[in-house]
Tab-separated table of C-alpha atoms in Angstrom:
chain	number	residue	atom	x	y	z
X	1	MET	CA	47.601	39.437	-15.606
X	2	GLY	CA	50.440	41.697	-14.832
X	3	ALA	CA	49.014	42.871	-11.551
X	4	ILE	CA	46.198	43.035	-9.093
X	5	ALA	CA	43.744	45.753	-9.968
X	6	THR	CA	44.080	48.988	-7.923
X	7	THR	CA	41.471	51.533	-6.967
X	8	LYS	CA	43.251	54.033	-9.231
X	9	SER	CA	44.266	53.263	-12.779
X	10	LEU	CA	46.432	54.971	-15.365
X	11	ASN	CA	43.798	56.148	-17.782
X	12	PHE	CA	43.937	58.132	-21.047
X	13	CYS	CA	40.236	58.954	-21.409
X	14	SER	CA	37.917	60.803	-23.687
X	15	SER	CA	34.210	60.973	-24.313
X	16	GLN	CA	34.392	58.597	-27.141
X	17	GLU	CA	34.792	54.819	-27.034
X	18	PRO	CA	37.843	53.419	-25.162
X	19	LEU	CA	40.906	52.382	-26.976
X	20	SER	CA	43.410	50.111	-25.237
X	21	PHE	CA	47.160	50.457	-24.936
X	22	LEU	CA	47.404	47.795	-27.598
X	23	SER	CA	45.624	49.979	-30.085
X	24	LEU	CA	47.767	52.984	-29.100
X	25	THR	CA	50.873	51.019	-29.961
X	26	LYS	CA	49.405	50.301	-33.400
X	27	SER	CA	47.715	53.612	-34.075
X	28	LYS	CA	49.299	56.150	-36.402
X	29	THR	CA	46.939	59.076	-35.577
X	30	LEU	CA	45.470	59.752	-32.100
X	31	HIS	CA	42.600	61.863	-31.080
X	32	PRO	CA	43.785	65.181	-29.439
X	33	ASN	CA	41.242	64.960	-26.577
X	34	VAL	CA	43.203	62.756	-24.177
X	35	ASN	CA	43.618	63.086	-20.364
X	36	PHE	CA	46.309	61.564	-18.178
X	37	SER	CA	46.081	60.466	-14.529
X	38	LYS	CA	48.479	58.675	-12.343
X	39	THR	CA	48.072	55.412	-10.436
X	40	SER	CA	49.573	53.811	-7.341
X	41	LEU	CA	51.829	50.794	-7.709
X	42	ASN	CA	51.224	47.551	-5.958
X	43	PRO	CA	53.108	44.155	-5.850
X	44	HIS	CA	51.644	43.201	-9.171
X	45	PRO	CA	51.201	46.446	-11.130
X	46	ARG	CA	49.258	46.685	-14.402
X	47	LEU	CA	49.273	49.153	-17.060
X	48	ALA	CA	45.774	50.321	-17.802
X	49	VAL	CA	45.852	52.770	-20.583
X	50	ARG	CA	42.756	54.194	-22.211
X	51	ALA	CA	42.319	56.647	-24.995
X	52	SER	CA	39.863	57.479	-27.755
X	53	SER	CA	40.633	57.620	-31.492
X	54	ALA	CA	38.097	57.771	-34.174
X	55	SER	CA	40.904	57.474	-36.764
X	56	SER	CA	43.166	54.823	-35.269
X	57	THR	CA	44.633	52.479	-37.876
X	58	ALA	CA	45.795	48.944	-37.850
X	59	LEU	CA	49.470	47.976	-37.680
X	60	ASN	CA	49.619	46.935	-41.216
X	61	ASP	CA	47.875	50.044	-42.618
X	62	SER	CA	49.759	52.487	-44.674
X	63	PRO	CA	51.806	54.866	-42.481
X	64	ASN	CA	50.435	58.424	-42.013
X	65	PRO	CA	53.032	60.828	-43.469
X	66	THR	CA	51.512	63.927	-41.841
X	67	LEU	CA	51.777	63.434	-38.111
X	68	SER	CA	51.642	66.732	-36.322
X	69	ASN	CA	54.050	67.861	-33.670
X	70	TYR	CA	51.167	67.326	-31.204
X	71	ASP	CA	50.760	63.717	-32.371
X	72	HIS	CA	54.396	63.078	-31.782
X	73	GLN	CA	54.367	64.683	-28.372
X	74	LEU	CA	51.296	62.783	-27.308
X	75	ARG	CA	52.813	59.429	-28.297
X	76	VAL	CA	55.928	60.270	-26.371
X	77	LYS	CA	53.886	61.285	-23.345
X	78	ILE	CA	51.974	57.995	-23.417
X	79	LEU	CA	55.193	56.101	-23.331
X	80	SER	CA	56.519	58.269	-20.575
X	81	GLU	CA	53.450	57.630	-18.443
X	82	SER	CA	53.946	53.911	-18.796
X	83	LEU	CA	57.564	54.134	-17.496
X	84	PRO	CA	56.699	52.930	-13.926
X	85	TYR	CA	55.288	49.714	-15.287
X	86	ILE	CA	58.030	49.135	-17.713
X	87	GLN	CA	60.464	49.643	-14.834
X	88	LYS	CA	58.578	47.244	-12.608
X	89	PHE	CA	58.842	44.432	-15.111
X	90	ARG	CA	62.225	45.334	-16.688
X	91	GLY	CA	64.729	42.551	-16.216
X	92	LYS	CA	62.094	40.099	-15.159
X	93	THR	CA	61.881	36.706	-16.829
X	94	ILE	CA	58.568	35.443	-18.270
X	95	VAL	CA	58.028	32.036	-19.725
X	96	VAL	CA	55.396	31.734	-22.427
X	97	LYS	CA	54.036	28.471	-23.570
X	98	TYR	CA	52.724	28.719	-27.186
X	99	GLY	CA	50.361	26.213	-28.671
X	100	GLY	CA	46.800	25.452	-29.774
X	101	GLY	CA	44.877	27.614	-32.193
X	102	ALA	CA	47.433	30.432	-31.972
X	103	MET	CA	49.771	28.141	-33.928
X	104	THR	CA	47.438	27.456	-36.786
X	105	SER	CA	46.212	30.944	-37.526
X	106	ALA	CA	48.672	33.110	-39.477
X	107	GLU	CA	47.176	36.298	-37.880
X	108	LEU	CA	47.446	34.968	-34.367
X	109	LYS	CA	50.968	33.720	-34.943
X	110	ALA	CA	51.987	37.169	-36.104
X	111	SER	CA	50.257	38.670	-33.118
X	112	VAL	CA	52.080	36.480	-30.613
X	113	VAL	CA	55.451	37.099	-32.212
X	114	ARG	CA	54.877	40.980	-32.255
X	115	ASP	CA	53.804	40.890	-28.601
X	116	LEU	CA	56.927	38.810	-27.675
X	117	VAL	CA	59.286	41.158	-29.457
X	118	LEU	CA	57.626	44.257	-27.979
X	119	LEU	CA	57.995	42.860	-24.470
X	120	ALA	CA	61.641	42.145	-25.095
X	121	CYS	CA	62.188	45.635	-26.482
X	122	VAL	CA	60.839	47.220	-23.244
X	123	GLY	CA	63.104	45.136	-21.114
X	124	LEU	CA	61.317	41.979	-20.173
X	125	ARG	CA	63.174	38.756	-20.627
X	126	PRO	CA	60.856	36.288	-22.456
X	127	VAL	CA	61.522	32.579	-22.871
X	128	PHE	CA	59.311	30.838	-25.415
X	129	VAL	CA	58.248	27.181	-25.148
X	130	HIS	CA	56.205	25.584	-27.879
X	131	GLY	CA	54.473	22.313	-28.845
X	132	GLY	CA	53.209	21.635	-32.328
X	133	GLY	CA	50.463	19.001	-32.269
X	134	PRO	CA	48.652	20.138	-35.414
X	135	GLU	CA	51.798	20.066	-37.457
X	136	ILE	CA	52.709	16.663	-36.108
X	137	ASN	CA	49.255	15.371	-37.165
X	138	VAL	CA	49.726	16.627	-40.681
X	139	LEU	CA	52.959	14.836	-41.226
X	140	LEU	CA	51.753	11.695	-39.526
X	141	ASN	CA	48.774	11.629	-41.893
X	142	GLN	CA	51.071	12.194	-44.861
X	143	LEU	CA	53.150	9.180	-43.784
X	144	ASN	CA	50.061	7.059	-43.089
X	145	ILE	CA	51.010	6.732	-39.400
X	146	PRO	CA	47.881	6.753	-37.216
X	147	SER	CA	47.592	9.225	-34.315
X	148	GLN	CA	46.505	7.772	-30.968
X	149	PHE	CA	45.938	9.593	-27.678
X	150	ARG	CA	45.433	8.407	-24.129
X	151	ASP	CA	44.353	10.852	-21.424
X	152	GLY	CA	45.171	13.722	-23.660
X	153	LEU	CA	48.685	12.499	-24.363
X	154	ARG	CA	49.999	11.372	-27.698
X	155	VAL	CA	50.960	7.646	-27.868
X	156	THR	CA	54.496	7.771	-29.203
X	157	ASP	CA	56.106	4.719	-30.694
X	158	ALA	CA	59.572	4.877	-32.315
X	159	ARG	CA	58.253	5.973	-35.741
X	160	THR	CA	56.095	8.606	-34.166
X	161	MET	CA	58.887	9.841	-32.030
X	162	GLU	CA	61.039	10.405	-35.093
X	163	VAL	CA	58.273	12.483	-36.605
X	164	VAL	CA	57.768	14.429	-33.524
X	165	SER	CA	61.398	15.356	-33.392
X	166	MET	CA	61.459	16.326	-37.015
X	167	VAL	CA	58.439	18.601	-36.756
X	168	LEU	CA	59.089	20.218	-33.408
X	169	VAL	CA	62.790	20.671	-33.605
X	170	GLY	CA	63.308	20.922	-37.420
X	171	LYS	CA	60.288	22.755	-38.556
X	172	VAL	CA	58.142	24.539	-35.975
X	173	ASN	CA	61.087	25.679	-33.925
X	174	LYS	CA	63.028	27.165	-36.792
X	175	ASP	CA	59.941	28.800	-38.180
X	176	LEU	CA	59.322	30.594	-34.931
X	177	VAL	CA	63.016	31.604	-34.617
X	178	SER	CA	62.918	33.104	-38.161
X	179	ARG	CA	59.745	34.977	-37.438
X	180	ILE	CA	61.005	36.468	-34.244
X	181	ASN	CA	64.332	37.466	-35.864
X	182	PHE	CA	62.447	39.017	-38.716
X	183	ALA	CA	60.408	41.091	-36.224
X	184	GLY	CA	63.546	42.638	-34.860
X	185	ALA	CA	64.633	40.498	-31.912
X	186	THR	CA	67.320	37.832	-31.685
X	187	ALA	CA	65.915	34.368	-31.130
X	188	VAL	CA	67.868	31.121	-30.552
X	189	GLY	CA	66.225	27.771	-31.163
X	190	LEU	CA	66.707	24.970	-28.692
X	191	SER	CA	65.429	21.544	-27.794
X	192	GLY	CA	65.640	19.998	-24.357
X	193	MET	CA	68.748	18.116	-25.568
X	194	ASP	CA	70.679	21.239	-26.377
X	195	GLY	CA	73.129	22.285	-23.628
X	196	ARG	CA	71.627	19.516	-21.437
X	197	LEU	CA	68.783	21.842	-20.867
X	198	LEU	CA	66.260	19.121	-20.043
X	199	THR	CA	66.815	15.552	-18.907
X	200	ALA	CA	63.798	13.307	-19.469
X	201	ARG	CA	62.521	10.217	-17.803
X	202	PRO	CA	59.743	7.877	-18.959
X	203	SER	CA	56.184	8.576	-18.069
X	204	PRO	CA	54.704	6.268	-15.335
X	205	ASN	CA	52.397	5.038	-18.101
X	206	ALA	CA	55.202	4.254	-20.489
X	207	ALA	CA	53.844	0.855	-21.234
X	208	GLN	CA	50.746	2.472	-22.780
X	209	LEU	CA	52.254	5.761	-23.993
X	210	GLY	CA	55.514	4.711	-25.349
X	211	PHE	CA	58.224	7.400	-25.620
X	212	VAL	CA	56.234	10.032	-23.687
X	213	GLY	CA	58.344	11.523	-21.005
X	214	GLU	CA	58.452	13.844	-18.002
X	215	VAL	CA	61.028	16.386	-16.942
X	216	ALA	CA	63.537	14.776	-14.501
X	217	ARG	CA	65.908	17.721	-14.404
X	218	VAL	CA	66.438	21.209	-15.723
X	219	ASP	CA	69.915	22.799	-16.215
X	220	PRO	CA	69.144	26.502	-16.987
X	221	THR	CA	72.722	27.466	-17.658
X	222	VAL	CA	72.310	27.804	-21.396
X	223	LEU	CA	69.094	29.765	-20.989
X	224	GLN	CA	70.616	32.166	-18.418
X	225	THR	CA	73.511	32.925	-20.844
X	226	LEU	CA	71.106	33.594	-23.739
X	227	VAL	CA	68.692	35.754	-21.684
X	228	ALA	CA	71.586	37.674	-20.173
X	229	ASN	CA	72.739	38.516	-23.689
X	230	GLY	CA	69.212	39.803	-24.711
X	231	SER	CA	68.322	36.787	-26.823
X	232	ILE	CA	64.895	35.017	-26.759
X	233	PRO	CA	65.289	31.275	-26.302
X	234	VAL	CA	62.713	29.251	-28.253
X	235	ILE	CA	62.445	25.706	-26.731
X	236	ALA	CA	60.928	22.740	-28.556
X	237	SER	CA	59.367	20.259	-26.021
X	238	VAL	CA	61.530	17.290	-26.836
X	239	ALA	CA	64.274	15.895	-24.559
X	240	ALA	CA	66.417	12.816	-24.014
X	241	ASP	CA	66.996	10.636	-21.005
X	242	GLU	CA	70.446	9.941	-19.521
X	243	TYR	CA	70.945	7.248	-22.209
X	244	GLY	CA	70.203	9.520	-25.101
X	245	GLN	CA	66.681	8.170	-25.790
X	246	PRO	CA	64.457	10.987	-27.086
X	247	TYR	CA	61.074	11.611	-25.397
X	248	ASN	CA	57.993	13.596	-26.376
X	249	ILE	CA	57.109	15.894	-23.392
X	250	ASN	CA	54.028	17.941	-22.833
X	251	ALA	CA	54.899	21.574	-23.625
X	252	ASP	CA	52.891	22.936	-20.654
X	253	THR	CA	55.037	20.739	-18.348
X	254	VAL	CA	58.271	21.905	-19.989
X	255	ALA	CA	57.254	25.569	-19.600
X	256	GLY	CA	56.361	25.145	-16.000
X	257	GLU	CA	59.609	23.397	-15.090
X	258	VAL	CA	61.671	25.910	-17.081
X	259	ALA	CA	59.919	28.793	-15.314
X	260	ALA	CA	60.628	27.295	-11.907
X	261	ALA	CA	64.307	26.685	-12.761
X	262	LEU	CA	64.729	30.244	-13.926
X	263	GLY	CA	62.869	31.738	-11.002
X	264	ALA	CA	60.566	33.431	-13.473
X	265	GLU	CA	58.277	36.321	-12.521
X	266	LYS	CA	55.466	34.831	-14.542
X	267	LEU	CA	54.448	31.721	-16.447
X	268	ILE	CA	51.836	32.176	-19.206
X	269	LEU	CA	50.098	29.328	-20.895
X	270	LEU	CA	48.376	30.206	-24.224
X	271	THR	CA	45.433	27.951	-24.704
X	272	ASP	CA	42.234	27.512	-26.755
X	273	VAL	CA	39.927	28.510	-23.900
X	274	ALA	CA	39.204	31.744	-22.113
X	275	GLY	CA	40.768	30.479	-18.816
X	276	ILE	CA	39.289	28.798	-15.769
X	277	LEU	CA	35.494	28.968	-15.716
X	278	ARG	CA	33.372	28.685	-12.559
X	279	ASP	CA	30.787	26.970	-14.753
X	280	ARG	CA	32.251	24.989	-17.704
X	281	GLU	CA	29.053	25.504	-19.589
X	282	ASP	CA	29.072	29.306	-19.160
X	283	PRO	CA	31.785	31.235	-21.110
X	284	GLY	CA	30.949	34.297	-19.065
X	285	SER	CA	31.917	32.693	-15.723
X	286	LEU	CA	35.609	33.372	-16.186
X	287	VAL	CA	37.647	33.379	-12.967
X	288	LYS	CA	40.005	36.382	-13.342
X	289	GLU	CA	42.131	35.590	-10.336
X	290	ILE	CA	42.503	32.807	-7.830
X	291	ASP	CA	45.071	31.338	-5.442
X	292	ILE	CA	46.344	27.792	-5.144
X	293	LYS	CA	43.931	26.907	-2.413
X	294	GLY	CA	41.018	28.161	-4.394
X	295	VAL	CA	41.878	26.347	-7.597
X	296	LYS	CA	42.520	22.979	-5.803
X	297	LYS	CA	39.036	23.378	-4.234
X	298	MET	CA	37.614	23.896	-7.756
X	299	ILE	CA	39.361	20.651	-8.867
X	300	GLU	CA	37.926	18.735	-5.892
X	301	GLU	CA	34.471	20.050	-6.676
X	302	GLY	CA	34.683	19.007	-10.293
X	303	LYS	CA	34.540	22.549	-11.671
X	304	VAL	CA	37.914	22.154	-13.242
X	305	GLY	CA	38.203	19.031	-15.445
X	306	GLY	CA	39.331	17.451	-18.627
X	307	GLY	CA	42.346	18.990	-20.312
X	308	MET	CA	42.366	21.948	-17.901
X	309	ILE	CA	43.464	19.824	-14.978
X	310	PRO	CA	47.099	19.205	-16.263
X	311	LYS	CA	47.404	22.872	-17.121
X	312	VAL	CA	46.339	23.960	-13.678
X	313	ASN	CA	48.569	21.387	-12.069
X	314	CYS	CA	51.493	22.626	-14.114
X	315	CYS	CA	50.790	26.196	-12.752
X	316	ILE	CA	50.486	24.997	-9.148
X	317	ARG	CA	53.744	23.109	-9.366
X	318	SER	CA	55.625	26.112	-10.840
X	319	LEU	CA	54.151	28.478	-8.163
X	320	ALA	CA	55.222	26.036	-5.449
X	321	GLN	CA	58.746	26.260	-6.846
X	322	GLY	CA	58.987	29.986	-6.650
X	323	VAL	CA	57.349	31.416	-9.760
X	324	THR	CA	55.423	34.571	-8.746
X	325	THR	CA	52.254	34.203	-10.834
X	326	ALA	CA	51.028	31.790	-13.467
X	327	SER	CA	48.297	32.547	-15.971
X	328	ILE	CA	46.129	30.547	-18.381
X	329	ILE	CA	44.968	32.865	-21.176
X	330	ASP	CA	43.081	32.732	-24.374
X	331	GLY	CA	45.546	32.464	-27.197
X	332	ARG	CA	42.720	32.854	-29.768
X	333	VAL	CA	42.479	36.558	-28.846
X	334	GLU	CA	44.786	38.800	-30.772
X	335	HIS	CA	47.503	40.476	-28.595
X	336	SER	CA	46.323	38.414	-25.534
X	337	LEU	CA	49.882	38.317	-24.321
X	338	LEU	CA	50.079	42.093	-24.043
X	339	HIS	CA	46.544	42.160	-22.467
X	340	GLU	CA	47.707	39.797	-19.850
X	341	ILE	CA	50.986	41.578	-18.847
X	342	MET	CA	50.086	45.216	-19.406
X	343	THR	CA	46.392	45.680	-18.546
X	344	ASP	CA	44.296	45.504	-15.393
X	345	GLU	CA	41.749	43.214	-17.158
X	346	GLY	CA	44.179	40.559	-18.280
X	347	ALA	CA	43.287	37.941	-20.849
X	348	GLY	CA	42.436	34.893	-18.788
X	349	THR	CA	42.925	33.494	-15.298
X	350	MET	CA	45.925	34.436	-13.099
X	351	ILE	CA	46.805	31.965	-10.318
X	352	THR	CA	48.786	33.206	-7.387
X	353	GLY	CA	50.679	31.352	-4.672
């Protein structure tokens, strides 16, 4: 969520069904009956843009060659009205962890890449951290190496570590870099070993987990240089210890530590769930916003459990180290990244300090 909801919102409204800012960015033809109203800014502003279009088209539809002067003026005015929000976030660093179902769906992968490039184009400074569990599983199966997990973490022996490095650094990372470059931005692929970005240490459960590590230290120098030059760093969650031994590190953990080291405005974890639920059995009980104290209480009460606990703890740790807000959002929803940053509703749960 880019902001706390205000009593006034920036709305483009008509009598027909609402259309979000995301649809406006994709639409080639807009309905002429659109009204504009201003909103007040607060410490976490959102962009809430509403409009109506009976003839909006998808991004990949054929372009409309007959846009009227009014259509052009309307689109310019919409961008102009969003200026205060773009200014608010311009120059701010956001760290996005990419994984789960959004990695296996071609449509969702394209959506995430477009969102990332759009945010970079309007002046945000995204840093992209990724895992790649499904791809790792595929190659392990092909090599007849069994996959084992303990407490949600992959048991990583020497052979598995070699596969993890090949997949995350050599395949997934370069595929994402290529897609981002093709979409019009400049991406640079890294692992934790490049530029001494991350120094790893063994997990406390190394005897059971093998080469599964934690982040001992972050040196953000290489990231600061890339971000300052307008590039998008794409980071694979593999790092080495002081002796050069590679470790497989949870991508959520890497994203949180990188966000803290960069003093990021926002940490966003793309997941396969809607966010934090008050009732894990009720998808409609989504918690839209909560502070650290509140989410710790939910953990104590058992309302947050399973695989959500390490994600929440990652967010808490990053907030404690200076990140402004951290969000857990549904990566299965198309354009959820834009929904989270540039709308009042958001796309999941925002945790504040």
